Amino acid sequence: SALQSGDYIVSVLPSTPTTRGLLSNGALKAASTEKGGLCPVFINVGRGDVIDEKCLLEALDKKFISGAILDVFVEEPLPTNSGLWSRPDVIVSPHVSGLTQASDVPKVFLSNYQRYVENDRSTSELKFLVDWKKGY
């Protein structure tokens, strides 16, 4: 299992019907030393609903993972009464892992507009398109 072979598990997953809860319900147990894993650090900078807080706390308590670095949560902002705040094995960042600079937007827009016009208004050559079927 991929969860057993690394020092870190990094989630950059989008929130889709197939990714919601993907690492909940004991999935991180595979990363535990008991199951042959390395007890890695879990990093989530994707979407918070890939794992719920209860399952994350359980994975930390049972040492399936050795720590967590979290930029996203199921509920944002993270409630003040969350058990994650008081844990020494958890680092909470202020949801800034994927900052977009306002100065970058016009350049991307103009580039896409030029591609759109040059390709007879086809969207096939555009960058950063959302795939509504995939959900991201």
XYZ file of N, CA and C in Angstrom:
408
model
N 0.831 -1.195 0.000
C 0.000 0.000 0.000
C 0.873 1.254 0.000
N 0.455 2.233 -0.751
C 1.189 3.503 -0.826
C 1.276 4.180 0.533
N 0.281 3.970 1.372
C 0.282 4.608 2.692
C 1.357 4.040 3.614
N 1.893 2.883 3.298
C 2.900 2.237 4.145
C 4.328 2.622 3.804
N 4.560 3.215 2.662
C 5.933 3.342 2.189
C 6.556 4.728 2.318
N 5.834 5.697 2.838
C 6.406 7.034 2.879
C 6.516 7.622 4.270
N 7.377 8.615 4.380
C 7.494 9.361 5.635
C 6.400 10.419 5.758
N 5.808 10.770 4.617
C 4.740 11.765 4.580
C 3.622 11.269 3.678
N 2.412 11.605 4.046
C 1.248 11.422 3.185
C 0.756 12.825 2.905
N 0.760 13.226 1.646
C 0.357 14.581 1.277
C -0.914 14.497 0.447
N -1.963 15.095 0.952
C -3.225 15.130 0.228
C -3.400 16.489 -0.436
N -3.533 16.456 -1.749
C -3.833 17.653 -2.535
C -5.128 17.421 -3.321
N -5.922 16.480 -2.830
C -7.122 16.049 -3.551
C -8.203 17.113 -3.566
N -8.964 17.162 -4.660
C -10.141 18.032 -4.702
C -11.284 17.389 -3.922
N -12.335 18.129 -3.733
C -13.528 17.595 -3.088
C -14.489 17.106 -4.169
N -14.586 15.793 -4.306
C -15.497 15.184 -5.272
C -16.220 14.042 -4.570
N -17.263 13.512 -5.157
C -17.944 12.380 -4.529
C -17.013 11.193 -4.260
N -15.980 10.999 -5.075
C -15.082 9.856 -4.862
C -13.959 10.141 -3.873
N -13.692 11.405 -3.561
C -12.611 11.708 -2.614
C -13.113 12.042 -1.219
N -14.374 12.407 -1.080
C -14.908 12.742 0.247
C -14.827 11.525 1.158
N -14.132 11.692 2.277
C -14.012 10.599 3.243
C -13.038 9.507 2.826
N -12.271 9.716 1.779
C -11.366 8.683 1.267
C -10.399 8.174 2.336
N -9.925 9.061 3.214
C -8.977 8.650 4.255
C -9.633 8.520 5.630
N -10.943 8.525 5.673
C -11.676 8.321 6.930
C -11.865 6.833 7.190
N -12.532 6.534 8.271
C -12.905 5.151 8.605
C -11.718 4.189 8.664
N -10.652 4.631 9.302
C -9.519 3.743 9.539
C -8.570 3.548 8.380
N -8.733 4.307 7.301
C -7.849 4.133 6.141
C -6.383 4.361 6.495
N -6.122 5.280 7.426
C -4.734 5.575 7.778
C -4.085 4.494 8.633
N -4.870 3.514 9.073
C -4.292 2.408 9.840
C -3.228 1.682 9.029
N -3.386 1.664 7.723
C -2.401 1.016 6.850
C -1.025 1.647 6.980
N -0.961 2.909 7.423
C 0.317 3.611 7.561
C 1.003 3.318 8.894
N 0.314 2.652 9.804
C 0.861 2.401 11.137
C 1.997 1.386 11.096
N 2.886 1.471 12.066
C 3.984 0.500 12.136
C 3.440 -0.904 12.366
N 2.312 -0.993 13.048
C 1.655 -2.285 13.282
C 1.314 -2.983 11.969
N 1.008 -2.207 10.943
C 0.657 -2.762 9.634
C 1.824 -2.707 8.644
N 3.016 -2.414 9.160
C 4.193 -2.376 8.300
C 4.523 -1.010 7.745
N 3.793 0.006 8.173
C 4.039 1.359 7.692
C 5.095 2.076 8.508
N 5.326 3.328 8.180
C 6.368 4.127 8.814
C 5.822 5.162 9.788
N 4.508 5.119 10.052
C 3.864 6.100 10.936
C 4.180 7.524 10.445
N 3.765 7.845 9.233
C 4.151 9.101 8.600
C 3.420 10.325 9.162
N 3.848 11.478 8.704
C 3.152 12.736 8.972
C 2.129 12.919 7.854
N 0.920 13.304 8.222
C -0.144 13.553 7.248
C -0.218 15.054 6.987
N -0.153 15.438 5.718
C -0.252 16.841 5.315
C -1.466 16.983 4.409
N -2.368 17.894 4.753
C -3.542 18.118 3.909
C -3.595 19.574 3.478
N -3.371 19.781 2.176
C -3.489 21.108 1.580
C -4.498 21.095 0.430
N -5.214 19.972 0.292
C -6.221 19.847 -0.767
C -7.559 20.358 -0.280
N -8.444 19.443 0.025
C -9.759 19.782 0.572
C -9.930 19.036 1.882
N -10.607 19.681 2.814
C -10.729 19.153 4.166
C -11.567 17.903 4.294
N -12.477 17.685 3.358
C -13.392 16.556 3.532
C -12.829 15.216 3.061
N -11.537 15.155 2.742
C -10.921 13.870 2.427
C -10.836 12.996 3.681
N -10.840 13.641 4.851
C -10.854 12.927 6.129
C -11.607 13.779 7.134
N -12.439 13.151 7.957
C -13.156 13.929 8.963
C -12.308 14.037 10.234
N -12.635 15.038 11.042
C -11.830 15.338 12.226
C -11.777 14.175 13.205
N -12.883 13.498 13.393
C -12.908 12.367 14.326
C -11.919 11.284 13.901
N -11.901 10.961 12.623
C -10.976 9.933 12.119
C -9.527 10.399 12.181
N -9.306 11.670 11.950
C -7.951 12.212 12.042
C -7.433 12.148 13.476
N -8.275 12.530 14.425
C -7.890 12.442 15.838
C -7.626 10.994 16.251
N -8.441 10.083 15.760
C -8.237 8.656 16.061
C -6.905 8.172 15.485
N -6.593 8.585 14.264
C -5.327 8.175 13.639
C -4.128 8.696 14.428
N -4.249 9.889 14.989
C -3.176 10.440 15.825
C -3.105 9.714 17.163
N -4.254 9.504 17.798
C -4.288 8.832 19.106
C -3.754 7.404 19.036
N -4.088 6.703 17.959
C -3.672 5.306 17.816
C -2.320 5.167 17.129
N -1.683 6.311 16.848
C -0.339 6.340 16.244
C -0.297 5.697 14.853
N -1.405 5.803 14.116
C -1.366 5.402 12.708
C -0.487 6.392 11.949
N -0.539 7.657 12.388
C 0.301 8.722 11.848
C 0.989 9.399 13.030
N 2.155 9.995 12.773
C 2.905 10.603 13.874
C 2.584 12.075 14.064
N 1.937 12.675 13.097
C 1.583 14.082 13.206
C 0.758 14.500 12.011
N 0.273 15.740 12.072
C -0.530 16.268 10.972
C -0.224 17.745 10.781
N -0.114 18.139 9.530
C 0.034 19.543 9.149
C -1.170 19.840 8.274
N -2.028 20.727 8.748
C -3.342 20.896 8.144
C -3.605 22.339 7.718
N -3.987 22.496 6.468
C -4.346 23.800 5.935
C -5.838 23.871 5.623
N -6.502 22.720 5.621
C -7.918 22.639 5.262
C -8.649 21.697 6.216
N -9.951 21.946 6.365
C -10.766 21.188 7.315
C -12.163 21.013 6.748
N -12.901 20.054 7.283
C -14.283 19.872 6.873
C -15.062 21.147 7.158
N -14.878 21.704 8.348
C -15.529 22.953 8.726
C -14.470 24.045 8.808
N -14.677 25.095 8.027
C -13.729 26.210 8.028
C -14.469 27.508 8.319
N -13.878 28.335 9.161
C -12.625 28.087 9.856
C -12.785 26.970 10.890
N -11.662 26.382 11.277
C -11.673 25.319 12.272
C -12.266 25.871 13.568
N -13.302 25.235 14.088
C -13.941 25.740 15.312
C -12.954 25.844 16.475
N -13.152 26.823 17.314
C -12.246 27.050 18.450
C -12.255 25.887 19.431
N -13.324 25.105 19.451
C -13.394 23.972 20.375
C -12.875 22.667 19.771
N -12.278 22.733 18.585
C -11.742 21.534 17.946
C -10.581 20.975 18.759
N -10.545 19.665 18.873
C -9.461 18.991 19.567
C -8.119 19.117 18.857
N -8.139 19.506 17.603
C -6.888 19.643 16.846
C -6.036 20.805 17.355
N -6.666 21.851 17.864
C -5.935 23.038 18.322
C -4.957 22.737 19.457
N -5.313 21.835 20.335
C -4.516 21.622 21.547
C -3.473 20.510 21.420
N -3.350 19.939 20.269
C -2.437 18.811 20.106
C -1.037 19.273 19.715
N -0.017 18.780 20.415
C 1.358 19.140 20.043
C 1.818 18.480 18.741
N 1.088 17.451 18.291
C 1.470 16.748 17.065
C 0.708 17.255 15.836
N 0.052 18.420 15.974
C -0.715 19.001 14.877
C -0.272 20.448 14.661
N -0.035 20.780 13.408
C 0.236 22.162 13.022
C -0.929 22.611 12.150
N -1.536 23.729 12.525
C -2.658 24.293 11.780
C -2.170 25.552 11.071
N -2.358 25.600 9.768
C -2.009 26.813 9.021
C -3.300 27.524 8.601
N -3.217 28.802 8.277
C -4.421 29.611 8.048
C -5.007 29.541 6.637
N -5.047 28.358 6.051
C -5.659 28.148 4.736
C -5.057 29.073 3.675
N -3.732 29.039 3.599
C -3.036 29.890 2.633
C -2.053 29.101 1.768
N -2.225 27.793 1.673
C -1.247 26.993 0.934
C -1.297 27.245 -0.567
N -2.409 27.711 -1.073
C -2.530 27.906 -2.518
C -2.919 29.320 -2.884
N -2.159 30.270 -2.402
C -2.483 31.665 -2.674
C -2.422 31.988 -4.160
N -3.379 32.751 -4.609
C -3.376 33.295 -5.955
C -3.103 34.783 -5.838
N -2.133 35.246 -6.554
C -1.825 36.665 -6.545
C -2.736 37.359 -7.555
N -3.364 38.441 -7.134
C -4.266 39.188 -8.018
C -3.558 39.625 -9.292
N -2.283 39.898 -9.200
C -1.533 40.345 -10.376
C -1.371 39.243 -11.423
N -1.567 37.968 -11.045
C -1.448 36.856 -11.991
C -2.700 36.673 -12.842
N -3.835 37.106 -12.341
C -5.123 36.843 -12.999
C -5.224 37.483 -14.381
N -4.900 38.765 -14.559
C -5.024 39.349 -15.901
C -4.166 38.640 -16.948
N -2.956 38.229 -16.579
C -2.068 37.544 -17.517
C -2.681 36.218 -17.980
N -3.225 35.452 -17.045
C -3.855 34.175 -17.397
C -5.101 34.412 -18.239
N -5.906 35.391 -17.837
C -7.122 35.694 -18.594
C -6.789 36.094 -20.030
N -5.838 37.002 -20.198
C -5.473 37.460 -21.541
C -4.893 36.332 -22.380
N -4.087 35.491 -21.776
C -3.533 34.347 -22.494
C -4.651 33.417 -22.968
N -5.595 33.131 -22.092
C -6.713 32.259 -22.466
C -7.602 32.923 -23.512
N -7.809 34.214 -23.381
C -8.641 34.924 -24.358
C -8.001 34.837 -25.745
N -6.688 35.037 -25.787
C -5.978 34.959 -27.064
C -6.091 33.546 -27.644
N -5.929 32.527 -26.835
C -6.074 31.145 -27.299
C -7.492 30.896 -27.829
N -8.471 31.422 -27.130
C -9.878 31.251 -27.495
C -10.159 31.875 -28.865
N -9.714 33.097 -29.051
C -9.949 33.813 -30.302
C -9.192 33.154 -31.454
N -7.934 32.769 -31.222
C -7.113 32.175 -32.279
C -7.570 30.777 -32.678
N -8.334 30.112 -31.847
C -8.797 28.741 -32.127
C -10.285 28.695 -32.424
N -10.767 29.712 -33.125
C -12.183 29.771 -33.533
C -13.132 29.529 -32.384
N -12.827 30.136 -31.280
C -13.663 30.102 -30.081
C -13.813 28.696 -29.491
N -12.808 27.886 -29.732
C -12.766 26.551 -29.146
C -12.113 26.641 -27.766
N -12.603 25.873 -26.821
C -12.024 25.867 -25.473
C -10.960 24.794 -25.306
N -10.672 24.040 -26.359
C -9.757 22.901 -26.239
C -8.325 23.298 -25.869
N -7.907 24.494 -26.187
C -6.539 24.923 -25.910
C -6.422 25.801 -24.665
N -7.508 26.015 -23.947
C -7.476 26.898 -22.783
C -6.793 26.231 -21.596
N -6.166 27.025 -20.766
C -5.479 26.551 -19.566
C -6.384 26.740 -18.351
N -6.223 25.880 -17.371
C -6.899 25.991 -16.066
C -8.419 25.882 -16.173
N -8.891 25.016 -17.046
C -10.330 24.815 -17.189
C -10.878 23.950 -16.043
N -12.084 24.233 -15.651
C -12.791 23.393 -14.677
C -13.504 22.298 -15.444
N -13.319 21.063 -14.996
C -14.046 19.933 -15.573
C -15.232 19.664 -14.663
N -16.401 20.106 -15.079
C -17.582 20.031 -14.220
C -17.982 18.591 -13.932
N -17.658 17.649 -14.821
C -17.975 16.236 -14.576
C -17.099 15.655 -13.476
N -15.820 16.074 -13.452
C -14.905 15.603 -12.413
C -15.109 16.347 -11.106
N -15.573 17.579 -11.190
C -15.805 18.362 -9.976
C -14.646 19.267 -9.593
N -13.696 19.457 -10.487
C -12.573 20.362 -10.218
C -11.980 20.871 -11.523
